[in-house]
CSV table of C-alpha atoms in Angstrom, one decimal:
chain,number,residue,atom,x,y,z
A,1,MET,CA,81.8,-36.6,58.2
A,2,SER,CA,78.7,-34.6,57.4
A,3,VAL,CA,75.3,-36.2,57.1
A,4,PRO,CA,73.4,-35.4,53.8
A,5,ALA,CA,70.0,-33.8,54.1
A,6,VAL,CA,66.9,-34.0,51.8
A,7,HIS,CA,64.6,-31.1,51.2
A,8,THR,CA,61.2,-31.6,49.6
A,9,VAL,CA,58.7,-28.9,48.8
A,10,ALA,CA,55.2,-29.1,47.4
A,11,LEU,CA,53.8,-25.9,45.7
A,12,LYS,CA,50.3,-25.4,44.3
A,13,PRO,CA,49.8,-22.6,41.8
A,14,LEU,CA,47.3,-19.9,42.5
A,15,GLU,CA,44.1,-20.1,40.5
A,16,SER,CA,45.0,-16.7,39.0
A,17,ALA,CA,48.5,-17.9,37.9
A,18,THR,CA,48.9,-18.0,34.1
A,19,PRO,CA,50.8,-20.9,32.3
A,20,THR,CA,53.5,-18.3,31.4
A,21,GLN,CA,53.8,-17.2,35.0
A,22,ILE,CA,54.1,-20.8,36.2
A,23,ALA,CA,56.7,-21.7,33.6
A,24,ALA,CA,58.8,-18.7,34.6
A,25,ALA,CA,58.5,-19.6,38.3
A,26,ILE,CA,59.6,-23.2,37.5
A,27,ALA,CA,62.5,-22.0,35.5
A,28,ALA,CA,63.6,-19.7,38.4
A,29,LEU,CA,63.2,-22.6,40.9
A,30,ARG,CA,65.5,-24.8,38.7
A,31,THR,CA,68.3,-22.2,39.0
A,32,LEU,CA,68.5,-22.8,42.8
A,33,GLY,CA,70.3,-26.1,42.1
A,34,SER,CA,73.6,-24.3,41.7
A,35,LEU,CA,73.6,-22.7,45.2
A,36,PRO,CA,76.4,-23.8,47.6
A,37,GLY,CA,75.9,-27.1,49.4
A,38,VAL,CA,73.4,-28.5,46.9
A,39,LYS,CA,74.3,-32.0,45.7
A,40,SER,CA,71.4,-32.5,43.4
A,41,PHE,CA,68.2,-30.6,42.6
A,42,PHE,CA,65.0,-31.7,40.8
A,43,VAL,CA,61.8,-29.8,39.9
A,44,GLY,CA,58.8,-31.2,38.2
A,45,GLU,CA,55.0,-31.2,37.9
A,46,THR,CA,53.1,-33.9,39.7
A,47,PHE,CA,51.2,-36.5,37.7
A,48,THR,CA,48.3,-38.8,38.5
A,49,THR,CA,48.7,-42.6,38.6
A,50,ALA,CA,46.7,-45.5,39.9
A,51,ARG,CA,49.1,-45.8,42.9
A,52,ALA,CA,49.9,-42.3,44.1
A,53,HIS,CA,47.7,-39.4,42.9
A,54,GLY,CA,50.2,-36.5,43.3
A,55,PHE,CA,48.5,-35.3,46.4
A,56,LEU,CA,47.3,-36.4,49.8
A,57,TYR,CA,45.3,-39.7,49.7
A,58,ARG,CA,43.6,-41.9,52.2
A,59,GLU,CA,42.8,-45.7,52.2
A,60,ALA,CA,39.2,-44.9,53.2
A,61,PRO,CA,38.0,-41.9,51.1
A,62,ASN,CA,35.7,-39.4,52.9
A,63,LEU,CA,35.0,-35.7,52.7
A,64,ALA,CA,38.4,-34.8,54.2
A,65,PHE,CA,40.0,-36.9,51.5
A,66,TYR,CA,38.5,-34.8,48.7
A,67,VAL,CA,39.2,-31.5,50.4
A,68,LEU,CA,42.9,-32.5,50.9
A,69,THR,CA,43.5,-34.1,47.6
A,70,ASN,CA,42.1,-31.2,45.5
A,71,ARG,CA,44.7,-28.8,47.0
A,72,PHE,CA,47.6,-30.7,45.6
A,73,TYR,CA,46.3,-31.6,42.1
A,74,HIS,CA,48.5,-30.3,39.3
A,75,CYS,CA,51.2,-28.8,41.6
A,76,SER,CA,54.9,-28.6,41.4
A,77,GLU,CA,57.4,-30.4,43.6
A,78,ILE,CA,61.1,-30.0,44.5
A,79,VAL,CA,63.4,-32.8,45.7
A,80,SER,CA,66.9,-31.6,46.6
A,81,VAL,CA,69.8,-33.3,48.4
A,82,PHE,CA,72.3,-31.2,50.4
A,83,ASP,CA,75.7,-32.2,51.7
A,84,SER,CA,74.6,-31.4,55.3
A,85,LYS,CA,71.7,-30.1,57.4
A,86,GLU,CA,73.8,-26.9,57.9
A,87,SER,CA,74.1,-26.4,54.1
A,88,LEU,CA,70.3,-26.6,53.9
A,89,ALA,CA,69.9,-24.0,56.6
A,90,ALA,CA,72.3,-21.7,54.7
A,91,TYR,CA,70.4,-22.3,51.5
A,92,ASP,CA,67.1,-21.2,53.2
A,93,VAL,CA,68.5,-17.8,53.9
A,94,ASP,CA,70.7,-17.4,50.8
A,95,PRO,CA,69.8,-13.9,49.2
A,96,TYR,CA,69.4,-15.5,45.8
A,97,HIS,CA,66.9,-18.1,47.2
A,98,LEU,CA,65.0,-15.4,49.0
A,99,ALA,CA,64.9,-13.3,45.8
A,100,VAL,CA,63.4,-16.2,43.9
A,101,ILE,CA,60.8,-16.7,46.6
A,102,LYS,CA,59.9,-13.0,46.5
A,103,GLU,CA,59.8,-12.6,42.8
A,104,HIS,CA,58.4,-15.9,41.6
A,105,VAL,CA,57.1,-18.2,44.4
A,106,ILE,CA,54.9,-15.7,46.4
A,107,PRO,CA,53.2,-14.2,43.2
A,108,THR,CA,52.6,-17.7,41.7
A,109,PHE,CA,51.9,-20.2,44.4
A,110,GLU,CA,49.5,-20.6,47.3
A,111,PRO,CA,50.8,-19.2,50.6
A,112,ARG,CA,50.8,-22.7,52.3
A,113,ILE,CA,53.9,-24.5,51.1
A,114,ASP,CA,54.5,-28.1,52.3
A,115,VAL,CA,58.1,-28.6,53.3
A,116,ILE,CA,59.7,-31.8,54.7
A,117,ASP,CA,63.4,-32.0,55.6
A,118,PHE,CA,65.3,-35.1,56.8
A,119,GLU,CA,68.9,-36.4,57.2
A,120,ILE,CA,70.0,-39.5,55.4
A,121,ARG,CA,71.4,-41.8,58.1
A,122,HIS,CA,71.7,-45.0,56.0
A,123,PRO,CA,73.8,-46.2,53.1
A,124,TYR,CA,72.5,-45.0,49.8
A,125,VAL,CA,73.5,-44.4,46.1
A,126,SER,CA,74.9,-40.9,46.0
A,127,GLU,CA,74.6,-38.5,43.1
A,128,GLU,CA,78.2,-39.1,42.1
A,129,GLY,CA,77.3,-42.7,41.2
A,130,LEU,CA,74.5,-41.7,38.7
A,131,ASP,CA,74.4,-40.2,35.2
A,132,PRO,CA,73.8,-36.4,35.7
A,133,ASN,CA,71.9,-36.2,32.4
A,134,ARG,CA,69.4,-39.0,33.2
A,135,SER,CA,65.6,-38.7,33.3
A,136,GLY,CA,63.3,-40.4,35.7
A,137,VAL,CA,60.7,-40.1,38.4
A,138,TRP,CA,60.7,-39.2,42.0
A,139,HIS,CA,58.1,-40.9,44.2
A,140,THR,CA,57.8,-39.2,47.6
A,141,VAL,CA,55.7,-40.4,50.6
A,142,ALA,CA,55.4,-39.1,54.1
A,143,TRP,CA,53.8,-40.7,57.2
A,144,THR,CA,53.4,-40.1,60.9
A,145,ALA,CA,54.7,-42.8,63.3
A,146,HIS,CA,52.3,-44.1,66.0
A,147,SER,CA,53.1,-42.7,69.5
A,148,THR,CA,53.8,-46.3,70.6
A,149,THR,CA,56.3,-47.0,67.8
A,150,THR,CA,59.8,-47.6,69.2
A,151,PRO,CA,63.1,-46.4,67.8
A,152,GLU,CA,64.0,-50.0,67.0
A,153,GLU,CA,60.9,-50.5,65.0
A,154,ILE,CA,61.7,-47.3,63.0
A,155,ILE,CA,65.1,-48.6,62.2
A,156,ALA,CA,63.7,-52.0,61.2
A,157,THR,CA,61.2,-50.2,58.9
A,158,ARG,CA,64.0,-48.0,57.5
A,159,ASP,CA,66.1,-51.0,56.6
A,160,ALA,CA,63.2,-52.8,55.0
A,161,LEU,CA,62.3,-49.7,52.9
A,162,VAL,CA,65.9,-49.1,51.8
A,163,ALA,CA,66.1,-52.8,50.7
A,164,LEU,CA,63.4,-52.1,48.2
A,165,ALA,CA,66.1,-50.5,46.0
A,166,ALA,CA,66.6,-54.0,44.7
A,167,ILE,CA,63.3,-53.8,42.8
A,168,PRO,CA,64.0,-53.5,39.0
A,169,GLY,CA,63.9,-49.9,37.8
A,170,CYS,CA,64.5,-48.5,41.3
A,171,ARG,CA,67.7,-46.4,41.3
A,172,ARG,CA,67.8,-45.3,45.0
A,173,ILE,CA,65.8,-44.9,48.1
A,174,LEU,CA,66.2,-42.2,50.8
A,175,PHE,CA,64.4,-42.3,54.2
A,176,GLY,CA,64.6,-40.3,57.3
A,177,GLU,CA,62.9,-38.6,60.3
A,178,SER,CA,61.6,-35.1,59.5
A,179,TYR,CA,63.0,-32.2,61.4
A,180,SER,CA,61.0,-29.6,59.6
A,181,LYS,CA,58.8,-27.5,61.8
A,182,GLN,CA,56.4,-26.9,58.8
A,183,SER,CA,55.6,-30.6,58.4
A,184,PRO,CA,52.9,-32.5,60.3
A,185,PHE,CA,54.7,-35.8,59.3
A,186,THR,CA,57.4,-37.6,61.3
A,187,HIS,CA,59.1,-39.5,58.5
A,188,GLN,CA,59.5,-39.4,54.7
A,189,LEU,CA,60.6,-41.7,51.9
A,190,VAL,CA,61.8,-40.6,48.5
A,191,VAL,CA,62.3,-43.1,45.8
A,192,GLU,CA,64.1,-42.4,42.4
A,193,LEU,CA,62.7,-44.6,39.6
A,194,ASP,CA,64.0,-44.9,36.0
A,195,LYS,CA,60.6,-44.0,34.4
A,196,LYS,CA,57.0,-43.3,35.0
A,197,GLU,CA,55.9,-46.9,34.0
A,198,THR,CA,58.0,-48.3,36.8
A,199,LEU,CA,55.9,-46.7,39.5
A,200,PRO,CA,53.0,-49.3,39.4
A,201,LEU,CA,55.5,-52.1,39.1
A,202,TYR,CA,57.3,-50.9,42.2
A,203,SER,CA,54.1,-50.3,44.1
A,204,ASN,CA,52.7,-53.8,43.3
A,205,HIS,CA,56.0,-55.7,43.7
A,206,PRO,CA,55.6,-58.5,46.3
A,207,SER,CA,58.6,-57.0,48.3
A,208,HIS,CA,56.9,-53.6,48.5
A,209,VAL,CA,53.5,-55.1,49.5
A,210,SER,CA,55.3,-57.1,52.2
A,211,VAL,CA,57.0,-54.1,53.7
A,212,VAL,CA,53.7,-52.1,53.8
A,213,ASN,CA,52.0,-55.0,55.6
A,214,GLN,CA,54.8,-56.0,57.9
A,215,TYR,CA,56.3,-52.6,58.8
A,216,LEU,CA,54.3,-49.6,57.7
A,217,LYS,CA,50.8,-50.6,58.7
A,218,PRO,CA,51.8,-51.6,62.3
A,219,HIS,CA,54.1,-48.7,63.0
A,220,PHE,CA,52.7,-45.7,61.1
A,221,ASP,CA,49.3,-43.9,60.6
A,222,LEU,CA,48.6,-44.5,57.0
A,223,SER,CA,45.2,-42.8,57.1
A,224,GLY,CA,46.8,-39.5,56.2
A,225,THR,CA,49.6,-40.5,53.9
A,226,PHE,CA,51.2,-37.8,51.8
A,227,ALA,CA,52.2,-39.1,48.3
A,228,MET,CA,53.4,-37.2,45.2
A,229,ASP,CA,55.2,-38.2,42.0
A,230,PHE,CA,56.9,-36.2,39.3
A,231,GLU,CA,59.1,-36.7,36.3
A,232,PHE,CA,62.4,-35.0,35.8
A,233,ASP,CA,64.6,-34.6,32.7
A,234,SER,CA,68.0,-33.7,34.3
A,235,ALA,CA,69.8,-33.9,37.5
A,236,ILE,CA,72.0,-30.9,36.9
A,237,LEU,CA,70.2,-27.6,36.9
A,238,LEU,CA,72.5,-24.5,36.7
A,239,ARG,CA,72.0,-21.0,37.9
A,240,PRO,CA,72.5,-18.5,35.0
């Protein structure tokens, strides 16, 4: 049985990109959701909240914090789920995907694109169990594990994070080890919530706070956490 894979991409528009150009690029990116192997595909513009600012953030702000955060402000993000790692690899070289990159991504977005890919090796709510016409929010976070963190501690952290799906308003949680060569992070968490207002409730929930203190802080470097959030209005995005 194949193992599903998650593909996340962060794109920051060029300063010279016009609103019309950005809208056309987003529309073109949405059409990638109908390529072979894609189980679900979401595109949206990041928003700022009290918890996650739609860009890189640090617990102790400094000069590096401001340099990093400004790069991701008002950017677009993609979260997509593929039926396997192999399907994602085929998607990367699909002629239609490459054409969208050439015609819309390169002229519209900054050259540096942040990509994180990981396999889902835990039980989760699949796309088939959700309303395809739903709206909601994706909350994405990435960290780097300490060099001393053991595989057993990673699994314990994963299980604790996945259990947070019981928090009201949380639809599903996906977690895995990044295998993307473009990413400086070792692991990523993506959380689907029912609405924007649920994000601070999720972040401040006692269970979430406990997991951060008991698992994340001891086993991961949180000083360079990557966090982005965006709203979506449909889970089915068709290629014309």
